[in-house]
Amino acid sequence: MNLPGPGDSSNMSLKLQIAASDPLKTEADLLVLSCTEKGSAAAVAAIEKATGGSLKELVARDDFKGKKDQRLLIPTMGKLPAAHVALVGLGDGKTTDAGLRVFAAAAARLAVSEKARTLAIAAPEGVGGERLRFLAEGVVLGAYRYDRFLTGERRAKRVLGAATLLLKGKVSPADKAAVTLGQAVGQAVTVTRDLQNDPPNELTPAALAQAAVKVAKEHKLKAEVFDRKKLEAAGMKLFVAVGQGSVNQPHMVHVTYAPPKKAKKKIVFVGKGLTFDSGGLCIKPAQGMGDMKTDMSGAANVVGLMAAVAALRPDVEVHGIIGCAENMPDGAAYRPGDVFGSLDGKTVEIINTDAEGRLVLADCLAYARNLKPDLILDNATLTGACIIALGNNCSGFFATSDELAEQFASAAKEAGEQFWRLPLLEDLKDSLKSDVADLKHTGDRAGGSITAALFLREFVGSVPWIHCDIAGPSLSTRAYNIYPKGGTGHGVLTFLRFLETLA
Ligand code: BES
Ligand code: MN
Ligand code: ZN
């Protein structure tokens, strides 16, 4: 059996084009048209006229009114060059950038489920130029599949190979550039998803580090790898402690994007990359361990983000710190009661070996601070408590100032991703006091996401800082919005949007 390696993906082969063409004269396995609630009857009538048939039954059956996300799938029986037409509702038609992305993702997802090889999407009324980027992103995100390990009968015989965005009038160079950028951004998110979905026997810390290096090379970014020896030499004792119970050695990667012009700002993104979190000696129950191959989602987000940044080329110096380790029980594993120093200098008493993420992050944050950035943003599948607080589809975030929090919250909103601010409650700091070291790394069960954030804050010094707890939305049990079942890449688009507001 000859399987592709970690990070190799069939999602890079989708051909995405743009053309000035009349939708009803366009050949495709599936043609997707949008309509508003007001324009729904007219859109139906236009298809009836073109096909010479009646859609009365079908419209009544689906109660199709052009409401947001409502869809009507129509076989054209050879009456149109397209084999199927789908009408997708846009509601009042006031589509945001994120709304365009969801629309295009719905179209692509429909194409995949209908086994279409070719898809044509008519750009909604008035959408052209820069905003075509979001349609392109949506197509790539909606068409996402993870099929590395599917063989024989389980391999799809018909895959979506080409998608075309249809424009009225002429296609300008700006239109083309927007589609190219959107495709690159969409593909960057699929890199993240592939890494999330890769199994932990293959995606070891070294393999995740290699994947980060590969992305850096492809995009001509600088990458420095820290293996265990180098991590030890640097003094990253907490990071090494987490990884010492696994035969798969810890690694860190530092990727750098330097803008062509002088940078307006320097920002460091940090990601938790636990390729598997068994809990260590404080081992998790089987039920809680099942999803822990995606405990590297924060790191995967940073890898994908760096690819997107390379495509976007903002006037900001961007650093990505990818902290990779595996948390295993073993004779060499770290234990409750252990005390370790850290890159920052503070000593930490280990309480629960399952609170490993904050230890890896603590050293990565101290490393990030030494780069003297204007801002540090970390993201991690850090606490189950965050899922209890906000549910499965919303991330928590913490910020060191209200201004920063507002800026980040708007970026998330514009990106169409759910993030909700949680407070850094000072009085909970008491629970991190240790009798034998400067700090304990866990507090009480109550407020678990907050005490984790307060612990991390000890390592960022006075640098403005945002911490995102993505434990819930990084993985999904179903497809929704732009997200597939499995690894979602939730966060990448928000971080990218946030960067754009800084540039
Ligand atoms: N990776 C987990 C957090 C997690 C849980 C992510 C469920 C996604 C889904 C983290 O390392 C962890 O185990 N956290 C503990 C902390 C506790 C021991 C203080 C938790 O949340 O239970
Ligand atoms: Mn854990
Ligand atoms: Zn973890």
PDB file of N, CA, C and O in Angstrom, residues 6-70:
ATOM      1  N   PRO A   6       2.270  12.379   5.687  1.00  0.00           N
ATOM      2  CA  PRO A   6       1.500  13.352   6.457  1.00  0.00           C
ATOM      3  C   PRO A   6       1.494  14.705   5.763  1.00  0.00           C
ATOM      4  O   PRO A   6       2.512  15.125   5.236  1.00  0.00           O
ATOM      5  N   GLY A   7       0.372  15.342   5.752  1.00  0.00           N
ATOM      6  CA  GLY A   7       0.290  16.667   5.143  1.00  0.00           C
ATOM      7  C   GLY A   7       0.042  16.636   3.641  1.00  0.00           C
ATOM      8  O   GLY A   7      -0.392  17.615   3.063  1.00  0.00           O
ATOM      9  N   ASP A   8       0.286  15.485   2.983  1.00  0.00           N
ATOM     10  CA  ASP A   8      -0.016  15.419   1.548  1.00  0.00           C
ATOM     11  C   ASP A   8      -1.528  15.390   1.388  1.00  0.00           C
ATOM     12  O   ASP A   8      -2.219  14.748   2.145  1.00  0.00           O
ATOM     13  N   SER A   9      -2.014  16.059   0.385  1.00  0.00           N
ATOM     14  CA  SER A   9      -3.454  16.221   0.348  1.00  0.00           C
ATOM     15  C   SER A   9      -4.001  16.233  -1.066  1.00  0.00           C
ATOM     16  O   SER A   9      -3.379  16.732  -1.984  1.00  0.00           O
ATOM     17  N   SER A  10      -5.195  15.665  -1.201  1.00  0.00           N
ATOM     18  CA  SER A  10      -5.861  15.715  -2.490  1.00  0.00           C
ATOM     19  C   SER A  10      -6.586  17.047  -2.671  1.00  0.00           C
ATOM     20  O   SER A  10      -7.137  17.319  -3.732  1.00  0.00           O
ATOM     21  N   ASN A  11      -6.569  17.888  -1.634  1.00  0.00           N
ATOM     22  CA  ASN A  11      -7.294  19.154  -1.735  1.00  0.00           C
ATOM     23  C   ASN A  11      -6.574  20.215  -2.554  1.00  0.00           C
ATOM     24  O   ASN A  11      -7.113  21.273  -2.822  1.00  0.00           O
ATOM     25  N   MET A  12      -5.342  19.939  -2.919  1.00  0.00           N
ATOM     26  CA  MET A  12      -4.580  20.920  -3.691  1.00  0.00           C
ATOM     27  C   MET A  12      -4.878  20.797  -5.184  1.00  0.00           C
ATOM     28  O   MET A  12      -4.463  21.630  -5.960  1.00  0.00           O
ATOM     29  N   SER A  13      -5.575  19.707  -5.585  1.00  0.00           N
ATOM     30  CA  SER A  13      -5.728  19.481  -7.015  1.00  0.00           C
ATOM     31  C   SER A  13      -7.009  20.081  -7.608  1.00  0.00           C
ATOM     32  O   SER A  13      -7.200  20.042  -8.812  1.00  0.00           O
ATOM     33  N   LEU A  14      -7.884  20.638  -6.782  1.00  0.00           N
ATOM     34  CA  LEU A  14      -9.096  21.276  -7.313  1.00  0.00           C
ATOM     35  C   LEU A  14      -8.708  22.486  -8.161  1.00  0.00           C
ATOM     36  O   LEU A  14      -7.994  23.376  -7.708  1.00  0.00           O
ATOM     37  N   LYS A  15      -9.212  22.465  -9.405  1.00  0.00           N
ATOM     38  CA  LYS A  15      -8.903  23.573 -10.310  1.00  0.00           C
ATOM     39  C   LYS A  15      -9.971  24.647 -10.125  1.00  0.00           C
ATOM     40  O   LYS A  15     -11.161  24.366 -10.257  1.00  0.00           O
ATOM     41  N   LEU A  16      -9.551  25.850  -9.827  1.00  0.00           N
ATOM     42  CA  LEU A  16     -10.508  26.931  -9.592  1.00  0.00           C
ATOM     43  C   LEU A  16     -10.312  28.014 -10.644  1.00  0.00           C
ATOM     44  O   LEU A  16      -9.203  28.500 -10.843  1.00  0.00           O
ATOM     45  N   GLN A  17     -11.416  28.341 -11.336  1.00  0.00           N
ATOM     46  CA  GLN A  17     -11.304  29.309 -12.425  1.00  0.00           C
ATOM     47  C   GLN A  17     -12.353  30.402 -12.279  1.00  0.00           C
ATOM     48  O   GLN A  17     -13.286  30.283 -11.491  1.00  0.00           O
ATOM     49  N   ILE A  18     -12.194  31.406 -13.107  1.00  0.00           N
ATOM     50  CA  ILE A  18     -13.213  32.447 -13.171  1.00  0.00           C
ATOM     51  C   ILE A  18     -13.475  32.741 -14.641  1.00  0.00           C
ATOM     52  O   ILE A  18     -12.552  32.749 -15.451  1.00  0.00           O
ATOM     53  N   ALA A  19     -14.759  32.932 -14.983  1.00  0.00           N
ATOM     54  CA  ALA A  19     -15.094  33.150 -16.388  1.00  0.00           C
ATOM     55  C   ALA A  19     -16.292  34.085 -16.497  1.00  0.00           C
ATOM     56  O   ALA A  19     -17.154  34.105 -15.621  1.00  0.00           O
ATOM     57  N   ALA A  20     -16.311  34.866 -17.578  1.00  0.00           N
ATOM     58  CA  ALA A  20     -17.495  35.668 -17.874  1.00  0.00           C
ATOM     59  C   ALA A  20     -18.366  34.806 -18.766  1.00  0.00           C
ATOM     60  O   ALA A  20     -18.035  34.558 -19.916  1.00  0.00           O
ATOM     61  N   SER A  21     -19.449  34.313 -18.194  1.00  0.00           N
ATOM     62  CA  SER A  21     -20.262  33.387 -18.974  1.00  0.00           C
ATOM     63  C   SER A  21     -21.697  33.397 -18.446  1.00  0.00           C
ATOM     64  O   SER A  21     -21.936  33.613 -17.259  1.00  0.00           O
ATOM     65  N   ASP A  22     -22.622  33.193 -19.336  1.00  0.00           N
ATOM     66  CA  ASP A  22     -24.036  33.140 -18.954  1.00  0.00           C
ATOM     67  C   ASP A  22     -24.283  31.802 -18.248  1.00  0.00           C
ATOM     68  O   ASP A  22     -24.102  30.743 -18.856  1.00  0.00           O
ATOM     69  N   PRO A  23     -24.700  31.838 -16.987  1.00  0.00           N
ATOM     70  CA  PRO A  23     -24.874  30.584 -16.223  1.00  0.00           C
ATOM     71  C   PRO A  23     -25.732  29.551 -16.964  1.00  0.00           C
ATOM     72  O   PRO A  23     -25.374  28.380 -17.001  1.00  0.00           O
ATOM     73  N   LEU A  24     -26.818  30.015 -17.566  1.00  0.00           N
ATOM     74  CA  LEU A  24     -27.732  29.056 -18.193  1.00  0.00           C
ATOM     75  C   LEU A  24     -27.164  28.479 -19.490  1.00  0.00           C
ATOM     76  O   LEU A  24     -27.725  27.561 -20.071  1.00  0.00           O
ATOM     77  N   LYS A  25     -26.029  29.034 -19.918  1.00  0.00           N
ATOM     78  CA  LYS A  25     -25.369  28.469 -21.110  1.00  0.00           C
ATOM     79  C   LYS A  25     -24.063  27.768 -20.725  1.00  0.00           C
ATOM     80  O   LYS A  25     -23.256  27.424 -21.589  1.00  0.00           O
ATOM     81  N   THR A  26     -23.845  27.603 -19.426  1.00  0.00           N
ATOM     82  CA  THR A  26     -22.570  27.029 -18.954  1.00  0.00           C
ATOM     83  C   THR A  26     -22.700  25.535 -18.680  1.00  0.00           C
ATOM     84  O   THR A  26     -23.652  25.089 -18.044  1.00  0.00           O
ATOM     85  N   GLU A  27     -21.714  24.822 -19.181  1.00  0.00           N
ATOM     86  CA  GLU A  27     -21.695  23.375 -18.997  1.00  0.00           C
ATOM     87  C   GLU A  27     -21.070  23.035 -17.642  1.00  0.00           C
ATOM     88  O   GLU A  27     -20.019  23.563 -17.293  1.00  0.00           O
ATOM     89  N   ALA A  28     -21.729  22.179 -16.887  1.00  0.00           N
ATOM     90  CA  ALA A  28     -21.175  21.718 -15.600  1.00  0.00           C
ATOM     91  C   ALA A  28     -22.054  20.588 -15.094  1.00  0.00           C
ATOM     92  O   ALA A  28     -23.217  20.471 -15.485  1.00  0.00           O
ATOM     93  N   ASP A  29     -21.481  19.726 -14.240  1.00  0.00           N
ATOM     94  CA  ASP A  29     -22.315  18.706 -13.602  1.00  0.00           C
ATOM     95  C   ASP A  29     -23.311  19.360 -12.656  1.00  0.00           C
ATOM     96  O   ASP A  29     -24.427  18.895 -12.488  1.00  0.00           O
ATOM     97  N   LEU A  30     -22.862  20.443 -12.023  1.00  0.00           N
ATOM     98  CA  LEU A  30     -23.764  21.194 -11.138  1.00  0.00           C
ATOM     99  C   LEU A  30     -23.556  22.682 -11.342  1.00  0.00           C
ATOM    100  O   LEU A  30     -22.419  23.172 -11.320  1.00  0.00           O
ATOM    101  N   LEU A  31     -24.652  23.378 -11.549  1.00  0.00           N
ATOM    102  CA  LEU A  31     -24.631  24.844 -11.632  1.00  0.00           C
ATOM    103  C   LEU A  31     -25.351  25.390 -10.403  1.00  0.00           C
ATOM    104  O   LEU A  31     -26.486  24.996 -10.119  1.00  0.00           O
ATOM    105  N   VAL A  32     -24.692  26.263  -9.662  1.00  0.00           N
ATOM    106  CA  VAL A  32     -25.319  26.839  -8.473  1.00  0.00           C
ATOM    107  C   VAL A  32     -25.633  28.314  -8.710  1.00  0.00           C
ATOM    108  O   VAL A  32     -24.761  29.095  -9.111  1.00  0.00           O
ATOM    109  N   LEU A  33     -26.905  28.657  -8.488  1.00  0.00           N
ATOM    110  CA  LEU A  33     -27.351  30.044  -8.601  1.00  0.00           C
ATOM    111  C   LEU A  33     -27.838  30.491  -7.232  1.00  0.00           C
ATOM    112  O   LEU A  33     -28.390  29.692  -6.480  1.00  0.00           O
ATOM    113  N   SER A  34     -27.629  31.745  -6.927  1.00  0.00           N
ATOM    114  CA  SER A  34     -28.159  32.245  -5.662  1.00  0.00           C
ATOM    115  C   SER A  34     -29.429  33.020  -5.936  1.00  0.00           C
ATOM    116  O   SER A  34     -29.665  33.486  -7.049  1.00  0.00           O
ATOM    117  N   CYS A  35     -30.268  33.141  -4.926  1.00  0.00           N
ATOM    118  CA  CYS A  35     -31.416  34.031  -5.049  1.00  0.00           C
ATOM    119  C   CYS A  35     -31.788  34.574  -3.685  1.00  0.00           C
ATOM    120  O   CYS A  35     -31.539  33.946  -2.663  1.00  0.00           O
ATOM    121  N   THR A  36     -32.351  35.762  -3.689  1.00  0.00           N
ATOM    122  CA  THR A  36     -32.838  36.349  -2.443  1.00  0.00           C
ATOM    123  C   THR A  36     -34.283  35.909  -2.241  1.00  0.00           C
ATOM    124  O   THR A  36     -34.900  35.337  -3.147  1.00  0.00           O
ATOM    125  N   GLU A  37     -34.841  36.196  -1.065  1.00  0.00           N
ATOM    126  CA  GLU A  37     -36.250  35.857  -0.825  1.00  0.00           C
ATOM    127  C   GLU A  37     -37.151  36.607  -1.812  1.00  0.00           C
ATOM    128  O   GLU A  37     -38.069  36.039  -2.371  1.00  0.00           O
ATOM    129  N   LYS A  38     -36.810  37.876  -2.029  1.00  0.00           N
ATOM    130  CA  LYS A  38     -37.600  38.689  -2.954  1.00  0.00           C
ATOM    131  C   LYS A  38     -37.500  38.168  -4.388  1.00  0.00           C
ATOM    132  O   LYS A  38     -38.458  38.198  -5.146  1.00  0.00           O
ATOM    133  N   GLY A  39     -36.277  37.709  -4.738  1.00  0.00           N
ATOM    134  CA  GLY A  39     -36.044  37.306  -6.126  1.00  0.00           C
ATOM    135  C   GLY A  39     -36.279  35.834  -6.385  1.00  0.00           C
ATOM    136  O   GLY A  39     -36.009  35.342  -7.494  1.00  0.00           O
ATOM    137  N   SER A  40     -36.759  35.116  -5.370  1.00  0.00           N
ATOM    138  CA  SER A  40     -36.875  33.663  -5.481  1.00  0.00           C
ATOM    139  C   SER A  40     -37.835  33.209  -6.588  1.00  0.00           C
ATOM    140  O   SER A  40     -37.510  32.330  -7.393  1.00  0.00           O
ATOM    141  N   ALA A  41     -39.009  33.848  -6.650  1.00  0.00           N
ATOM    142  CA  ALA A  41     -40.008  33.451  -7.658  1.00  0.00           C
ATOM    143  C   ALA A  41     -39.462  33.684  -9.068  1.00  0.00           C
ATOM    144  O   ALA A  41     -39.616  32.833  -9.960  1.00  0.00           O
ATOM    145  N   ALA A  42     -38.788  34.813  -9.247  1.00  0.00           N
ATOM    146  CA  ALA A  42     -38.234  35.146 -10.566  1.00  0.00           C
ATOM    147  C   ALA A  42     -37.130  34.161 -10.954  1.00  0.00           C
ATOM    148  O   ALA A  42     -37.028  33.751 -12.119  1.00  0.00           O
ATOM    149  N   ALA A  43     -36.315  33.766  -9.967  1.00  0.00           N
ATOM    150  CA  ALA A  43     -35.227  32.826 -10.244  1.00  0.00           C
ATOM    151  C   ALA A  43     -35.786  31.477 -10.665  1.00  0.00           C
ATOM    152  O   ALA A  43     -35.299  30.848 -11.610  1.00  0.00           O
ATOM    153  N   VAL A  44     -36.843  31.046  -9.967  1.00  0.00           N
ATOM    154  CA  VAL A  44     -37.497  29.781 -10.316  1.00  0.00           C
ATOM    155  C   VAL A  44     -38.086  29.877 -11.729  1.00  0.00           C
ATOM    156  O   VAL A  44     -37.911  28.975 -12.553  1.00  0.00           O
ATOM    157  N   ALA A  45     -38.734  30.994 -12.005  1.00  0.00           N
ATOM    158  CA  ALA A  45     -39.365  31.184 -13.314  1.00  0.00           C
ATOM    159  C   ALA A  45     -38.334  31.151 -14.445  1.00  0.00           C
ATOM    160  O   ALA A  45     -38.592  30.595 -15.526  1.00  0.00           O
ATOM    161  N   ALA A  46     -37.164  31.727 -14.178  1.00  0.00           N
ATOM    162  CA  ALA A  46     -36.111  31.756 -15.204  1.00  0.00           C
ATOM    163  C   ALA A  46     -35.657  30.342 -15.552  1.00  0.00           C
ATOM    164  O   ALA A  46     -35.405  30.026 -16.725  1.00  0.00           O
ATOM    165  N   ILE A  47     -35.563  29.504 -14.517  1.00  0.00           N
ATOM    166  CA  ILE A  47     -35.142  28.121 -14.783  1.00  0.00           C
ATOM    167  C   ILE A  47     -36.259  27.354 -15.497  1.00  0.00           C
ATOM    168  O   ILE A  47     -36.014  26.558 -16.410  1.00  0.00           O
ATOM    169  N   GLU A  48     -37.497  27.624 -15.107  1.00  0.00           N
ATOM    170  CA  GLU A  48     -38.636  26.979 -15.792  1.00  0.00           C
ATOM    171  C   GLU A  48     -38.646  27.334 -17.269  1.00  0.00           C
ATOM    172  O   GLU A  48     -38.850  26.478 -18.131  1.00  0.00           O
ATOM    173  N   LYS A  49     -38.365  28.607 -17.521  1.00  0.00           N
ATOM    174  CA  LYS A  49     -38.374  29.068 -18.912  1.00  0.00           C
ATOM    175  C   LYS A  49     -37.256  28.384 -19.707  1.00  0.00           C
ATOM    176  O   LYS A  49     -37.461  27.897 -20.819  1.00  0.00           O
ATOM    177  N   ALA A  50     -36.078  28.324 -19.089  1.00  0.00           N
ATOM    178  CA  ALA A  50     -34.922  27.751 -19.789  1.00  0.00           C
ATOM    179  C   ALA A  50     -35.065  26.253 -20.018  1.00  0.00           C
ATOM    180  O   ALA A  50     -34.581  25.717 -21.007  1.00  0.00           O
ATOM    181  N   THR A  51     -35.745  25.565 -19.083  1.00  0.00           N
ATOM    182  CA  THR A  51     -35.866  24.104 -19.216  1.00  0.00           C
ATOM    183  C   THR A  51     -37.183  23.691 -19.857  1.00  0.00           C
ATOM    184  O   THR A  51     -37.353  22.534 -20.240  1.00  0.00           O
ATOM    185  N   GLY A  52     -38.106  24.611 -19.908  1.00  0.00           N
ATOM    186  CA  GLY A  52     -39.418  24.303 -20.466  1.00  0.00           C
ATOM    187  C   GLY A  52     -40.230  23.360 -19.597  1.00  0.00           C
ATOM    188  O   GLY A  52     -41.162  22.704 -20.055  1.00  0.00           O
ATOM    189  N   GLY A  53     -39.869  23.254 -18.305  1.00  0.00           N
ATOM    190  CA  GLY A  53     -40.619  22.380 -17.401  1.00  0.00           C
ATOM    191  C   GLY A  53     -41.236  23.179 -16.265  1.00  0.00           C
ATOM    192  O   GLY A  53     -41.070  24.394 -16.200  1.00  0.00           O
ATOM    193  N   SER A  54     -41.962  22.479 -15.395  1.00  0.00           N
ATOM    194  CA  SER A  54     -42.560  23.154 -14.241  1.00  0.00           C
ATOM    195  C   SER A  54     -41.875  22.723 -12.952  1.00  0.00           C
ATOM    196  O   SER A  54     -41.628  21.537 -12.743  1.00  0.00           O
ATOM    197  N   LEU A  55     -41.563  23.701 -12.102  1.00  0.00           N
ATOM    198  CA  LEU A  55     -40.901  23.404 -10.825  1.00  0.00           C
ATOM    199  C   LEU A  55     -41.875  23.527  -9.659  1.00  0.00           C
ATOM    200  O   LEU A  55     -41.468  23.489  -8.501  1.00  0.00           O
ATOM    201  N   LYS A  56     -43.162  23.679 -10.002  1.00  0.00           N
ATOM    202  CA  LYS A  56     -44.185  23.936  -8.982  1.00  0.00           C
ATOM    203  C   LYS A  56     -44.144  22.901  -7.855  1.00  0.00           C
ATOM    204  O   LYS A  56     -44.093  23.235  -6.677  1.00  0.00           O
ATOM    205  N   GLU A  57     -44.139  21.601  -8.278  1.00  0.00           N
ATOM    206  CA  GLU A  57     -44.121  20.496  -7.313  1.00  0.00           C
ATOM    207  C   GLU A  57     -42.918  20.563  -6.376  1.00  0.00           C
ATOM    208  O   GLU A  57     -43.033  20.454  -5.158  1.00  0.00           O
ATOM    209  N   LEU A  58     -41.744  20.739  -7.027  1.00  0.00           N
ATOM    210  CA  LEU A  58     -40.469  20.720  -6.289  1.00  0.00           C
ATOM    211  C   LEU A  58     -40.393  21.885  -5.294  1.00  0.00           C
ATOM    212  O   LEU A  58     -39.988  21.711  -4.142  1.00  0.00           O
ATOM    213  N   VAL A  59     -40.813  23.066  -5.758  1.00  0.00           N
ATOM    214  CA  VAL A  59     -40.790  24.251  -4.890  1.00  0.00           C
ATOM    215  C   VAL A  59     -41.730  24.047  -3.707  1.00  0.00           C
ATOM    216  O   VAL A  59     -41.392  24.364  -2.563  1.00  0.00           O
ATOM    217  N   ALA A  60     -42.901  23.457  -3.981  1.00  0.00           N
ATOM    218  CA  ALA A  60     -43.867  23.225  -2.907  1.00  0.00           C
ATOM    219  C   ALA A  60     -43.340  22.186  -1.920  1.00  0.00           C
ATOM    220  O   ALA A  60     -43.451  22.338  -0.702  1.00  0.00           O
ATOM    221  N   ARG A  61     -42.723  21.130  -2.470  1.00  0.00           N
ATOM    222  CA  ARG A  61     -42.223  20.059  -1.608  1.00  0.00           C
ATOM    223  C   ARG A  61     -41.188  20.584  -0.610  1.00  0.00           C
ATOM    224  O   ARG A  61     -41.206  20.273   0.565  1.00  0.00           O
ATOM    225  N   ASP A  62     -40.238  21.402  -1.132  1.00  0.00           N
ATOM    226  CA  ASP A  62     -39.173  21.919  -0.265  1.00  0.00           C
ATOM    227  C   ASP A  62     -39.562  23.233   0.410  1.00  0.00           C
ATOM    228  O   ASP A  62     -38.780  23.777   1.189  1.00  0.00           O
ATOM    229  N   ASP A  63     -40.759  23.722   0.094  1.00  0.00           N
ATOM    230  CA  ASP A  63     -41.200  25.023   0.598  1.00  0.00           C
ATOM    231  C   ASP A  63     -40.101  26.057   0.345  1.00  0.00           C
ATOM    232  O   ASP A  63     -39.728  26.842   1.223  1.00  0.00           O
ATOM    233  N   PHE A  64     -39.563  26.025  -0.885  1.00  0.00           N
ATOM    234  CA  PHE A  64     -38.426  26.878  -1.211  1.00  0.00           C
ATOM    235  C   PHE A  64     -38.845  28.333  -1.371  1.00  0.00           C
ATOM    236  O   PHE A  64     -39.707  28.660  -2.196  1.00  0.00           O
ATOM    237  N   LYS A  65     -38.237  29.199  -0.544  1.00  0.00           N
ATOM    238  CA  LYS A  65     -38.585  30.621  -0.595  1.00  0.00           C
ATOM    239  C   LYS A  65     -37.344  31.503  -0.727  1.00  0.00           C
ATOM    240  O   LYS A  65     -37.431  32.717  -0.602  1.00  0.00           O
ATOM    241  N   GLY A  66     -36.184  30.882  -0.910  1.00  0.00           N
ATOM    242  CA  GLY A  66     -34.946  31.671  -1.011  1.00  0.00           C
ATOM    243  C   GLY A  66     -34.431  32.137   0.335  1.00  0.00           C
ATOM    244  O   GLY A  66     -33.604  33.048   0.417  1.00  0.00           O
ATOM    245  N   LYS A  67     -34.950  31.496   1.412  1.00  0.00           N
ATOM    246  CA  LYS A  67     -34.445  31.848   2.748  1.00  0.00           C
ATOM    247  C   LYS A  67     -32.975  31.488   2.837  1.00  0.00           C
ATOM    248  O   LYS A  67     -32.492  30.594   2.129  1.00  0.00           O
ATOM    249  N   LYS A  68     -32.295  32.140   3.757  1.00  0.00           N
ATOM    250  CA  LYS A  68     -30.856  31.911   3.928  1.00  0.00           C
ATOM    251  C   LYS A  68     -30.581  30.403   4.092  1.00  0.00           C
ATOM    252  O   LYS A  68     -31.228  29.739   4.906  1.00  0.00           O
ATOM    253  N   ASP A  69     -29.651  29.918   3.277  1.00  0.00           N
ATOM    254  CA  ASP A  69     -29.190  28.520   3.314  1.00  0.00           C
ATOM    255  C   ASP A  69     -30.204  27.494   2.788  1.00  0.00           C
ATOM    256  O   ASP A  69     -29.916  26.303   2.750  1.00  0.00           O
ATOM    257  N   GLN A  70     -31.391  27.953   2.402  1.00  0.00           N
ATOM    258  CA  GLN A  70     -32.354  27.025   1.796  1.00  0.00           C
ATOM    259  C   GLN A  70     -31.866  26.659   0.400  1.00  0.00           C
ATOM    260  O   GLN A  70     -31.255  27.485  -0.284  1.00  0.00           O
TER     261      GLN A  70
END
